[in-house]
Tab-separated table of C-alpha atoms and ligand atoms in Angstrom:
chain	number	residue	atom	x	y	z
D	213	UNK	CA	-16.600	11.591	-23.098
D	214	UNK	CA	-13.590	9.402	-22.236
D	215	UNK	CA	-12.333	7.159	-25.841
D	216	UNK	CA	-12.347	3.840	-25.710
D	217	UNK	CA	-8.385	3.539	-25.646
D	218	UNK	CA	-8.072	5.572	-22.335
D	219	UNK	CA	-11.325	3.822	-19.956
D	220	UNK	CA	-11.541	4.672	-17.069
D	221	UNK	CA	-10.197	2.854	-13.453
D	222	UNK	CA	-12.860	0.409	-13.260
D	223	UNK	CA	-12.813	-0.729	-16.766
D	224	UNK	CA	-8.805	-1.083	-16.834
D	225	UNK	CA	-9.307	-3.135	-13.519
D	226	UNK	CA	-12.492	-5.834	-14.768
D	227	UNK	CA	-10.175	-5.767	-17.942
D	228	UNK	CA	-7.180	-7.058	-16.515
D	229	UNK	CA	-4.257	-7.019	-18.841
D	230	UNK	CA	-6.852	-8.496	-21.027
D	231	UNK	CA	-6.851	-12.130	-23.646
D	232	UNK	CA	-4.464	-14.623	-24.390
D	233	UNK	CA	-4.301	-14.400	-28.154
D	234	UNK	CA	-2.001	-17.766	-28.688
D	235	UNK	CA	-5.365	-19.915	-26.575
D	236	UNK	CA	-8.122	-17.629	-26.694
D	237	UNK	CA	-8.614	-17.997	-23.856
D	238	UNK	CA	-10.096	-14.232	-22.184
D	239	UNK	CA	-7.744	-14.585	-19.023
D	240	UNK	CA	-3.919	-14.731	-19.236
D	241	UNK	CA	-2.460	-17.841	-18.713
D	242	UNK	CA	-0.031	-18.975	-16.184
D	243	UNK	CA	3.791	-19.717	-17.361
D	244	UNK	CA	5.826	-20.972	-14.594
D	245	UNK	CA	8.646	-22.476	-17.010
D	246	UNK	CA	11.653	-20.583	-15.525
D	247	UNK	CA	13.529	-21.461	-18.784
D	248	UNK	CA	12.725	-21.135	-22.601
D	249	UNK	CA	14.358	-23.772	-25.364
D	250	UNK	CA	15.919	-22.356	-28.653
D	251	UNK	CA	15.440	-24.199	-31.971
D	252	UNK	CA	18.205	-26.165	-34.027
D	253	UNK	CA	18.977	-22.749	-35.208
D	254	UNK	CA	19.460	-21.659	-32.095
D	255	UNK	CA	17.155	-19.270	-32.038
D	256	UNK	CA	14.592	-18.122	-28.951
D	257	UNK	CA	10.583	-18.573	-29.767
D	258	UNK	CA	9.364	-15.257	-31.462
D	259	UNK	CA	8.762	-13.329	-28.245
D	260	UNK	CA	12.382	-13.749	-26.969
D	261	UNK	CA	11.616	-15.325	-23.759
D	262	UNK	CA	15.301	-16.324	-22.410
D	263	UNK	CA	15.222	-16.823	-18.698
D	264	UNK	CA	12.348	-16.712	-16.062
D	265	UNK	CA	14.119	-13.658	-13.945
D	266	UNK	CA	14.628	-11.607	-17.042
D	267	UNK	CA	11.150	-11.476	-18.289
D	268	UNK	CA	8.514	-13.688	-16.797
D	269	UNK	CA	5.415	-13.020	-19.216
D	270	UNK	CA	2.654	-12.721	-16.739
D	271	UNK	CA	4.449	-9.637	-14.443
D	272	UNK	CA	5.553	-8.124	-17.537
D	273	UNK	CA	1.603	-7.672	-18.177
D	274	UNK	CA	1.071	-6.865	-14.510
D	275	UNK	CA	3.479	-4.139	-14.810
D	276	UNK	CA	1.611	-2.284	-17.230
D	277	UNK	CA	-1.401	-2.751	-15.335
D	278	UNK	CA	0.027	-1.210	-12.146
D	279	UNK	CA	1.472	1.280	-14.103
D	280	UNK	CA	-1.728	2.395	-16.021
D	281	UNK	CA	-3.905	2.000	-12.564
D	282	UNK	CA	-1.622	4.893	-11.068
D	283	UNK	CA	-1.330	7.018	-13.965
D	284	UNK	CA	2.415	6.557	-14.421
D	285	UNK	CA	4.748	5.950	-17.448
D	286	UNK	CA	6.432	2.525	-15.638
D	287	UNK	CA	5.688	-0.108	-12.768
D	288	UNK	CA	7.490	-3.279	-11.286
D	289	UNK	CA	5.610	-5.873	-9.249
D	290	UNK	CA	7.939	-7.121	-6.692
D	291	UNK	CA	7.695	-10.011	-4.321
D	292	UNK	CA	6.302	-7.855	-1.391
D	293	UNK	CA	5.400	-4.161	0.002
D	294	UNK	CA	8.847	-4.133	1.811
D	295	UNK	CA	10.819	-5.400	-1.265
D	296	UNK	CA	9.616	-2.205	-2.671
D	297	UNK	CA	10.423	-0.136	0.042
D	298	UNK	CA	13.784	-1.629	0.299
D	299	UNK	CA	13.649	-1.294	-3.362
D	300	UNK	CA	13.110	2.605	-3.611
D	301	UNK	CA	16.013	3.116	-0.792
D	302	UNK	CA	18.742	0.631	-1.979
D	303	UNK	CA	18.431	3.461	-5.051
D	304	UNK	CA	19.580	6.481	-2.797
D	305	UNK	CA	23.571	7.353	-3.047
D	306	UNK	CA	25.861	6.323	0.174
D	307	UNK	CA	25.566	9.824	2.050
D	308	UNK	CA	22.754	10.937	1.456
D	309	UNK	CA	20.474	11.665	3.793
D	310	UNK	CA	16.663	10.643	3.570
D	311	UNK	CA	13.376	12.250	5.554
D	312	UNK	CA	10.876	9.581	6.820
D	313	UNK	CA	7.963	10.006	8.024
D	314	UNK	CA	7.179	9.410	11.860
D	315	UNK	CA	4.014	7.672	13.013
D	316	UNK	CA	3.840	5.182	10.145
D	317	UNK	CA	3.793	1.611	9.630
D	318	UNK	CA	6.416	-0.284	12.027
D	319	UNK	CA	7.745	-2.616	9.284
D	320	UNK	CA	8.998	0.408	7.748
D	321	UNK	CA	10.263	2.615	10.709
D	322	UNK	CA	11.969	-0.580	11.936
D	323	UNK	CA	13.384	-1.806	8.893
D	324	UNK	CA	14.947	2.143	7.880
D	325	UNK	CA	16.394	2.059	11.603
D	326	UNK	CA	18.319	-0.978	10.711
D	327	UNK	CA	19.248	-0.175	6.927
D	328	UNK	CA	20.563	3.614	6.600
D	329	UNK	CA	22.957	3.301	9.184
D	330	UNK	CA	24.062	0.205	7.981
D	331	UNK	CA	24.536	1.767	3.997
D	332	UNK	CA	25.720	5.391	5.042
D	333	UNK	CA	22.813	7.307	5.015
D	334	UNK	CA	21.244	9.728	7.128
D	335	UNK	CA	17.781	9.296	8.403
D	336	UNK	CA	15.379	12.038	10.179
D	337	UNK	CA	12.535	11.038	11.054
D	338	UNK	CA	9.618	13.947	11.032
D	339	UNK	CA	5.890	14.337	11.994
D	340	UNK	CA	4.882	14.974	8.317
D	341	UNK	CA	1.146	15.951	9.673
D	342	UNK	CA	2.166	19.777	9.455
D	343	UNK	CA	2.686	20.707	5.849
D	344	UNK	CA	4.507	24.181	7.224
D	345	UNK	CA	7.092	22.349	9.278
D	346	UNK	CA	7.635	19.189	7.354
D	347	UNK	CA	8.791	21.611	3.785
D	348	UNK	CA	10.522	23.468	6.842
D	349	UNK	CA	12.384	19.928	7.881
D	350	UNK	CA	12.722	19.331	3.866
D	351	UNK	CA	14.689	23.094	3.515
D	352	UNK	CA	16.788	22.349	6.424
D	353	UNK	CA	18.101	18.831	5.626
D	354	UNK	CA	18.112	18.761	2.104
D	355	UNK	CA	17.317	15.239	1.534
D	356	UNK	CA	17.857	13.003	-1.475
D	357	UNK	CA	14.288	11.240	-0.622
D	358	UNK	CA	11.410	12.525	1.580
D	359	UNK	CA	9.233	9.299	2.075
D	360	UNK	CA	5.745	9.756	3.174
D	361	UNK	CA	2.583	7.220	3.927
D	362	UNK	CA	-0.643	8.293	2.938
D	363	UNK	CA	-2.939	7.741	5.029
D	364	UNK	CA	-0.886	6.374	7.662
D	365	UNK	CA	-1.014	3.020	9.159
D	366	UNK	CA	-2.300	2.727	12.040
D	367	UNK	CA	-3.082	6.789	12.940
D	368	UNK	CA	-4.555	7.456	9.615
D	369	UNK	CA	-3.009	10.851	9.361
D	370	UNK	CA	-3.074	12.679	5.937
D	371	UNK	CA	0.287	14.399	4.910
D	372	UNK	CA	-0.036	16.960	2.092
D	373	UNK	CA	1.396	15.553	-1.150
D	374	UNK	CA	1.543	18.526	-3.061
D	375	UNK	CA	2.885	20.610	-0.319
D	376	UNK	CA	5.704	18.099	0.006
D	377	UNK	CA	6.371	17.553	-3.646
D	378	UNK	CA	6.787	21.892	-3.762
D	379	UNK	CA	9.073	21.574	-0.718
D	380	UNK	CA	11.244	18.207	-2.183
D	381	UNK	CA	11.169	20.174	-5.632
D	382	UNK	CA	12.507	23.277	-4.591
D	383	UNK	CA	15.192	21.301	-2.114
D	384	UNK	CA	16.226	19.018	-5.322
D	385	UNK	CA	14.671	16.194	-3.259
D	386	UNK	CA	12.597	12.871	-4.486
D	387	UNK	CA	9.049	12.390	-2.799
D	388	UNK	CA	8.119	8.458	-2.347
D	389	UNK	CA	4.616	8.217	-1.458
D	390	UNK	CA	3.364	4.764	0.348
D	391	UNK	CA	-0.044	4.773	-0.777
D	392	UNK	CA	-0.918	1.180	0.063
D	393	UNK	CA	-3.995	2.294	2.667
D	394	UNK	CA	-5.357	4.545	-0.101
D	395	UNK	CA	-5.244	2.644	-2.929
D	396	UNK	CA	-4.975	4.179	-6.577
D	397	UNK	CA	-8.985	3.790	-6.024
D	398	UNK	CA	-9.046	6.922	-4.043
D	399	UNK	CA	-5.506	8.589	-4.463
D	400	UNK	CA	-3.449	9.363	-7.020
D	401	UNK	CA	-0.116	10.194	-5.649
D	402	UNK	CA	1.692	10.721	-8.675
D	403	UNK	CA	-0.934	13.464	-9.847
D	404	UNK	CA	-0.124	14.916	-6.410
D	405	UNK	CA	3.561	14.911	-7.151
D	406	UNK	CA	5.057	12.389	-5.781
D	407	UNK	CA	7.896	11.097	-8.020
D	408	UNK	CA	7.926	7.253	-6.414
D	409	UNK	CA	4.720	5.427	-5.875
D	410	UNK	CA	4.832	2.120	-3.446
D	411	UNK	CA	1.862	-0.228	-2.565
D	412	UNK	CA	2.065	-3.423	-0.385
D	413	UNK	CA	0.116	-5.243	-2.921
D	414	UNK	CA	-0.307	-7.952	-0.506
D	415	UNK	CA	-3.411	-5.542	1.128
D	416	UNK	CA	-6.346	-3.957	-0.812
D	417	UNK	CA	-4.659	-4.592	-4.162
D	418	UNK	CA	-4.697	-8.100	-4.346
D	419	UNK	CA	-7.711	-8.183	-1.462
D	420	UNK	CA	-7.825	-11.786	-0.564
D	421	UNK	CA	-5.259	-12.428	2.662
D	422	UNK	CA	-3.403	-15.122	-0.333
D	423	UNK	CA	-0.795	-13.175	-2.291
D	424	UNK	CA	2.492	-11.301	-0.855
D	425	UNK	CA	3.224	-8.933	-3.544
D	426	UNK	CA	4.633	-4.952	-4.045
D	427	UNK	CA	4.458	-2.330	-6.518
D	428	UNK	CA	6.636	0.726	-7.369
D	429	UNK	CA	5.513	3.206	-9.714
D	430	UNK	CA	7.002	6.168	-11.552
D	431	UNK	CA	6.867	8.768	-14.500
D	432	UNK	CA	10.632	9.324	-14.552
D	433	UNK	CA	11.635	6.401	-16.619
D	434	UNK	CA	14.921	7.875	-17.831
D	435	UNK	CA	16.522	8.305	-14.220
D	436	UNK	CA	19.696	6.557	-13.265
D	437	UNK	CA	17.867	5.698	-9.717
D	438	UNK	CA	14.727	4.434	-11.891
D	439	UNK	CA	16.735	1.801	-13.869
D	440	UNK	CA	18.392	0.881	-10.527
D	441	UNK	CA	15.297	-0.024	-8.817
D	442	UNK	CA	14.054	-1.875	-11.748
D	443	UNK	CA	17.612	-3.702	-11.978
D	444	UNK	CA	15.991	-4.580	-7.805
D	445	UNK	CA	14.594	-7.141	-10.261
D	446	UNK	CA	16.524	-8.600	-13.321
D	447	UNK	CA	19.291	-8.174	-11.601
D	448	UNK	CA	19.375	-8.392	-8.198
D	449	UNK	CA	16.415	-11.146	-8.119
D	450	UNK	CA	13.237	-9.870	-6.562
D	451	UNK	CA	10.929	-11.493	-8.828
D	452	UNK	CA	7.772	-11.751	-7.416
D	453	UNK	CA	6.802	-15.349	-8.957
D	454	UNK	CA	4.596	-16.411	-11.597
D	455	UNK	CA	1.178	-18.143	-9.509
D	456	UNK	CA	1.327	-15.091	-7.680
D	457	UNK	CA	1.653	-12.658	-10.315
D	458	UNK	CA	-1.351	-14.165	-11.448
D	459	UNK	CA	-3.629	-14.208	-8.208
D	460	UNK	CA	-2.908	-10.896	-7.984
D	461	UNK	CA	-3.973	-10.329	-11.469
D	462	UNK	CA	-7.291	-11.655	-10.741
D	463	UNK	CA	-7.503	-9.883	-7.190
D	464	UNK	CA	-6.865	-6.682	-9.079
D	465	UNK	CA	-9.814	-7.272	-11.387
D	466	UNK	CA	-12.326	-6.911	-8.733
D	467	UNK	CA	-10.081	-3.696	-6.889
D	468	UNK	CA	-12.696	-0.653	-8.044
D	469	UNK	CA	-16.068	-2.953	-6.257
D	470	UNK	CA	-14.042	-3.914	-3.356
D	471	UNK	CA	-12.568	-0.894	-2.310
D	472	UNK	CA	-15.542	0.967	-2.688
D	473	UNK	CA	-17.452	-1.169	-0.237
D	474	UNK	CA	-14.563	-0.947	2.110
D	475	UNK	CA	-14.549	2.544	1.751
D	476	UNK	CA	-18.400	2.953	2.427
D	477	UNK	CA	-18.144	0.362	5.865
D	478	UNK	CA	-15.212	2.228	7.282
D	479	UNK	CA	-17.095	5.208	6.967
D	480	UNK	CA	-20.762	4.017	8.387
D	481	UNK	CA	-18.362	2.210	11.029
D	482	UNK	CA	-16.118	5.057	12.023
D	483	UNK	CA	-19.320	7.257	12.065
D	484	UNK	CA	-21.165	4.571	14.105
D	485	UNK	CA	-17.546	4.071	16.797
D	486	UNK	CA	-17.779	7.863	17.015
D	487	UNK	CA	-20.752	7.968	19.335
D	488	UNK	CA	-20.354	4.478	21.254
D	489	UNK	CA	-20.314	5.587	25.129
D	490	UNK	CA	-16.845	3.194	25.321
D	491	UNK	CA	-15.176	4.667	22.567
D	492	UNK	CA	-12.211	7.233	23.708
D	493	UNK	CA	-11.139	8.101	20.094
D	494	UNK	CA	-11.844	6.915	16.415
D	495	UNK	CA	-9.226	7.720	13.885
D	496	UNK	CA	-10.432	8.162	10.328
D	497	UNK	CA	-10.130	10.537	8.153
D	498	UNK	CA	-13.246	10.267	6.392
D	499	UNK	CA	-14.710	11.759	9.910
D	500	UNK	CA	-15.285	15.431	10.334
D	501	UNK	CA	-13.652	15.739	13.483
D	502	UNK	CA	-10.443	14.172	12.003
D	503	UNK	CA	-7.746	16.469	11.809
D	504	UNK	CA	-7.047	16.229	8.090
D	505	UNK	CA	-10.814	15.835	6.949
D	506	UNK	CA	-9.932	18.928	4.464
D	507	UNK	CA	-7.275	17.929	3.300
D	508	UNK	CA	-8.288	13.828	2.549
D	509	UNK	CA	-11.070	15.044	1.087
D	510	UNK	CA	-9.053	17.338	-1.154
D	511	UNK	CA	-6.060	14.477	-2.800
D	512	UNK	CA	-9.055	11.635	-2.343
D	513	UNK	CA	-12.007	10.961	-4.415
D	514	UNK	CA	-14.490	8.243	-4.112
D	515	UNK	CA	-13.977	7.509	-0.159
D	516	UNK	CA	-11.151	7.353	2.475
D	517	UNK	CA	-10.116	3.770	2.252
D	518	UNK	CA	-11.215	0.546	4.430
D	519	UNK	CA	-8.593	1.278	7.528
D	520	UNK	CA	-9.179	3.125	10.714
D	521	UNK	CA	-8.185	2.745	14.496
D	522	UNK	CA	-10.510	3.494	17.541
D	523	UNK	CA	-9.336	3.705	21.128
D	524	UNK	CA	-11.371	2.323	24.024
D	525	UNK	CA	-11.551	3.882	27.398
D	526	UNK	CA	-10.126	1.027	29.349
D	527	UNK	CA	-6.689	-0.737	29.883
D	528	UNK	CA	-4.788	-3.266	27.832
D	529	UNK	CA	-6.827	-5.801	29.548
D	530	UNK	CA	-10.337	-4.566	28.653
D	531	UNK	CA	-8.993	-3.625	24.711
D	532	UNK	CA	-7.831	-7.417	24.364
D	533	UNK	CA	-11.354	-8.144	26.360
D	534	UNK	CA	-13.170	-6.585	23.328
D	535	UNK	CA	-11.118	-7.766	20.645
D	536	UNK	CA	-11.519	-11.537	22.213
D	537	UNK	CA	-15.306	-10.936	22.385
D	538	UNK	CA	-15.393	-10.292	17.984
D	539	UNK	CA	-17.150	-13.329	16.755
D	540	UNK	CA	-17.066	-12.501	12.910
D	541	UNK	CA	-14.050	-9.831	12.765
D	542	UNK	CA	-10.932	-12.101	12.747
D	543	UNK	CA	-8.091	-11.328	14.981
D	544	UNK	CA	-5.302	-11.064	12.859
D	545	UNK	CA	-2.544	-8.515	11.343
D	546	UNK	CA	-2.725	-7.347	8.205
D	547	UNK	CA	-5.660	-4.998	6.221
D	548	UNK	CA	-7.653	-4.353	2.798
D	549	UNK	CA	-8.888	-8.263	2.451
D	550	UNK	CA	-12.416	-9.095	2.205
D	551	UNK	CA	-12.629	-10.165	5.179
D	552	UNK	CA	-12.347	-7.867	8.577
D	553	UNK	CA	-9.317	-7.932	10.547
D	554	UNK	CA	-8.443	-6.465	13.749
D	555	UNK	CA	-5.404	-6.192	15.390
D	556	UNK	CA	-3.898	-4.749	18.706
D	557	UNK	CA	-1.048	-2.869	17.867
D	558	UNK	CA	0.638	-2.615	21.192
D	559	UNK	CA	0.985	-6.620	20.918
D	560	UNK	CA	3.307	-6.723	18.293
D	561	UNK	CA	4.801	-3.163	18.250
D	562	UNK	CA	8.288	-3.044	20.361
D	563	UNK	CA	7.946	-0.447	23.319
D	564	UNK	CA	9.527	1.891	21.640
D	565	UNK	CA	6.370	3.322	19.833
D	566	UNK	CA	4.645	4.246	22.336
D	567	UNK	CA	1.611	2.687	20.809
D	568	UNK	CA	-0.935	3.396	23.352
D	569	UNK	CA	-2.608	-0.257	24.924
D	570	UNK	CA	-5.945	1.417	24.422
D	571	UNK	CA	-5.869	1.141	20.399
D	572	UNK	CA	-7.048	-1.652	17.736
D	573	UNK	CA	-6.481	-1.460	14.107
D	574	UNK	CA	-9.374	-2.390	11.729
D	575	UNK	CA	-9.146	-3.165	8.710
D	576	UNK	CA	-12.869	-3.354	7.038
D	577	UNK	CA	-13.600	-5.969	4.785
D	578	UNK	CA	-16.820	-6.144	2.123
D	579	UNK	CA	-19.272	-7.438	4.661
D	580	UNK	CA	-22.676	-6.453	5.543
D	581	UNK	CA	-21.508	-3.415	7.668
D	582	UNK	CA	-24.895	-3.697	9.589
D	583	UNK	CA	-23.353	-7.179	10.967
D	584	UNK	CA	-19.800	-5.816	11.419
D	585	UNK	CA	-21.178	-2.843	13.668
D	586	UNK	CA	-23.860	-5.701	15.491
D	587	UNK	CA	-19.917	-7.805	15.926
D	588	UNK	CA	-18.371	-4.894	17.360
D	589	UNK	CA	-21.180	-3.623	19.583
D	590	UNK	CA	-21.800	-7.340	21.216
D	591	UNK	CA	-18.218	-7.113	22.388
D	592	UNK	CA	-17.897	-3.780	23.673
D	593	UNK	CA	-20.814	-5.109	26.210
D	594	UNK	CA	-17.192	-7.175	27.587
D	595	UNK	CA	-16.048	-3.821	29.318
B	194	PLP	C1	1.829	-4.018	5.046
B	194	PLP	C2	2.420	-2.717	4.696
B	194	PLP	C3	3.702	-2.654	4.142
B	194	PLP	C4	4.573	-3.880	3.938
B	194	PLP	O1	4.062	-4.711	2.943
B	194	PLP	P1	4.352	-6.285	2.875
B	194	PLP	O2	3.634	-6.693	1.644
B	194	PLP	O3	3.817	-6.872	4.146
B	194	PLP	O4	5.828	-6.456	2.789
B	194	PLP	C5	4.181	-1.405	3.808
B	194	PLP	N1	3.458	-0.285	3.995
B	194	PLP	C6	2.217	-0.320	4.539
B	194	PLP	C7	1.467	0.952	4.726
B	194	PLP	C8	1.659	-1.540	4.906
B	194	PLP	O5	0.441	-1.572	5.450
């Protein structure tokens, strides 16, 4: 039996960082003074507040929260996913060279095109989906930072953490793991190996389409490059602010029930997708027939997350037919809120990606999945 000081994930979630002891009140309260007054003494109030980017008290408590929730020694909330991505590689030494990932998210790809030339580092850019050839790529360019997203957004592909994490080990590399589709619901990373944690907060972990926020996580709290993406905040100002810190507080609280129902809906809905007559592909990798079912099923636990992508057989024209035909699935970028989203990736992707016009994103929500899959059948009668 699991003690009382060490519940479990959905405890530490309906929990929250727990009661305001100076009110009594059983939710922590909301302190948006950017500035705290000293006595005639001179002296700060008891808890030392100074200054609202030093040590704001509601993302101190969120810190712990994120940090517990993925298993991890230390966390900082920062003001969104790509402030933590930036975050993680403003932290690599000019000259370096780093080892993305190819086939993820396009905020990412695009924004790591831009940056490491721009601040002397290196960037290859590998099809992680082969564990063999990615530690291969690892051995070969000896990176200072592999950076993997699992699953990916939109193709859903799994990488193997702990295949990596052997590979970066052995090649004196750091693994960052972008776990945002997952969720700490259903992945660990960190207990897979990966030394750097980040979540776009602004998706499943917050959950309601309100907050932009980001996370990164890790165990190594001595490193040099772990004090200099926590100075990403003190020091160099992203300080995700106070309201939000505390909407995504109470999004957090209801993470375990939420993703769990996503989970569960992506599943009957990819499953469902799978043998529709107008359906080319479905990409999920809670299907048997995806590519990395073994392997999700072995770093996941408790379902394969709320996002998938399905392929029609017909043209741009026909996909943006079906998408316009959705009467409760809202067209709109963006995943893990409560409410379905779907988005055509080819729309806002630049042609570079070779996103194929054939392909929506969706993101499942908490809904009655029998009405989602009623939604989504209704407009594939538009083709
Ligand atoms: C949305 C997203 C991000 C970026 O997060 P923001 O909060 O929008 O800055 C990063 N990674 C993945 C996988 C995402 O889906």
């Amino acid at each position: 039996m699991t003690q009382a000081s060490d519940p479990r994930i959905e405890t530490l979630l309906a929990h929250g960082p727990g009661r305001d002891a100076a009110s009594g009140g059983v939710v922590p309260p909301i302190q948006p003074s950017t500035t705290y007054f000293r006595n005639e003494d001179y002296a700060l109030a008891a808890d030392g507040h100074l200054y609202g980017r030093d040590d704001l008290p509601i993302p101190a408590d969120l810190d712990a929260l994120l940090a517990r929730l993925e298993g991890v020694a230390d966390a900082i909330a920062l003001p969104s996913g790509m402030a933590a991505i930036a975050a993680v590689f403003r932290a690599v030494p000019r000259g370096a060279t780093v080892l993305i990932q190819s086939g993820i998210y396009w905020g990412t790809t695009g924004f790591l095109r831009q940056f490491c030339p721009k601040n002397g580092l290196g960037m290859v850019e590998v099809d992680a989906t082969d564990a063999a050839m990615l530690a291969a790529a690892i051995a070969r360019e000896k990176p200072h930072l592999v950076f993997l997203e699992v699953p990916s957004n939109p193709w859903l592909r799994v990488a193997d953490i702990e295949a990596a994490a052997q590979a970066a080990r052995a090649a004196g590399a750091l693994l960052a793991v972008d776990a945002t589709v997952a969720t700490p619901v259903h992945m660990k990373a960190a207990s897979l190996g990966a030394d750097i944690v980040v979540h776009s907060a602004t998706k499943a972990l917050n959950g309601h389409s309100d907050v932009l926020a980001g996370v990164v996580a890790s165990d190594h709290v001595e490193a040099d490059w772990w004090h200099a993406i926590r100075g990403e905040r003190r020091q160099a100002g992203a300080m995700l602010g106070p309201f939000e810190a505390w909407l995504l507080i109470r999004g957090l609280r209801t993470l375990a029930l939420r993703a769990e129902r996503m989970a569960a809906n992506a599943q009957a809905i990819a499953e469902f997708l799978a043998g529709h007559s107008k359906i080319e592909a479905v990409h999920y990798p809670g299907l048997k027939t995806h590519p990395d079912h073994a392997l999700a099923i072995s770093q996941m636990t408790g379902g394969f997350g709320g996002l998938l992508s399905f392929q029609i057989r017909g043209d741009a024209a026909a996909t943006l037919a079906v998408a316009g035909r959705l009467e409760l699935i809202t067209r709109a970028t963006s995943l893990g809120g409560v409410e379905s989203l779907i988005e055509h990736r080819q729309s806002v992707e630049p042609p570079e990606t070779g996103m194929p016009e054939n392909l929506l994103r969706l993101s499942v929500g908490i809904e009655h999945v029998d009405d989602l899959i009623a939604d989504l059948n209704n407009a594939f009668a538009a083709i």
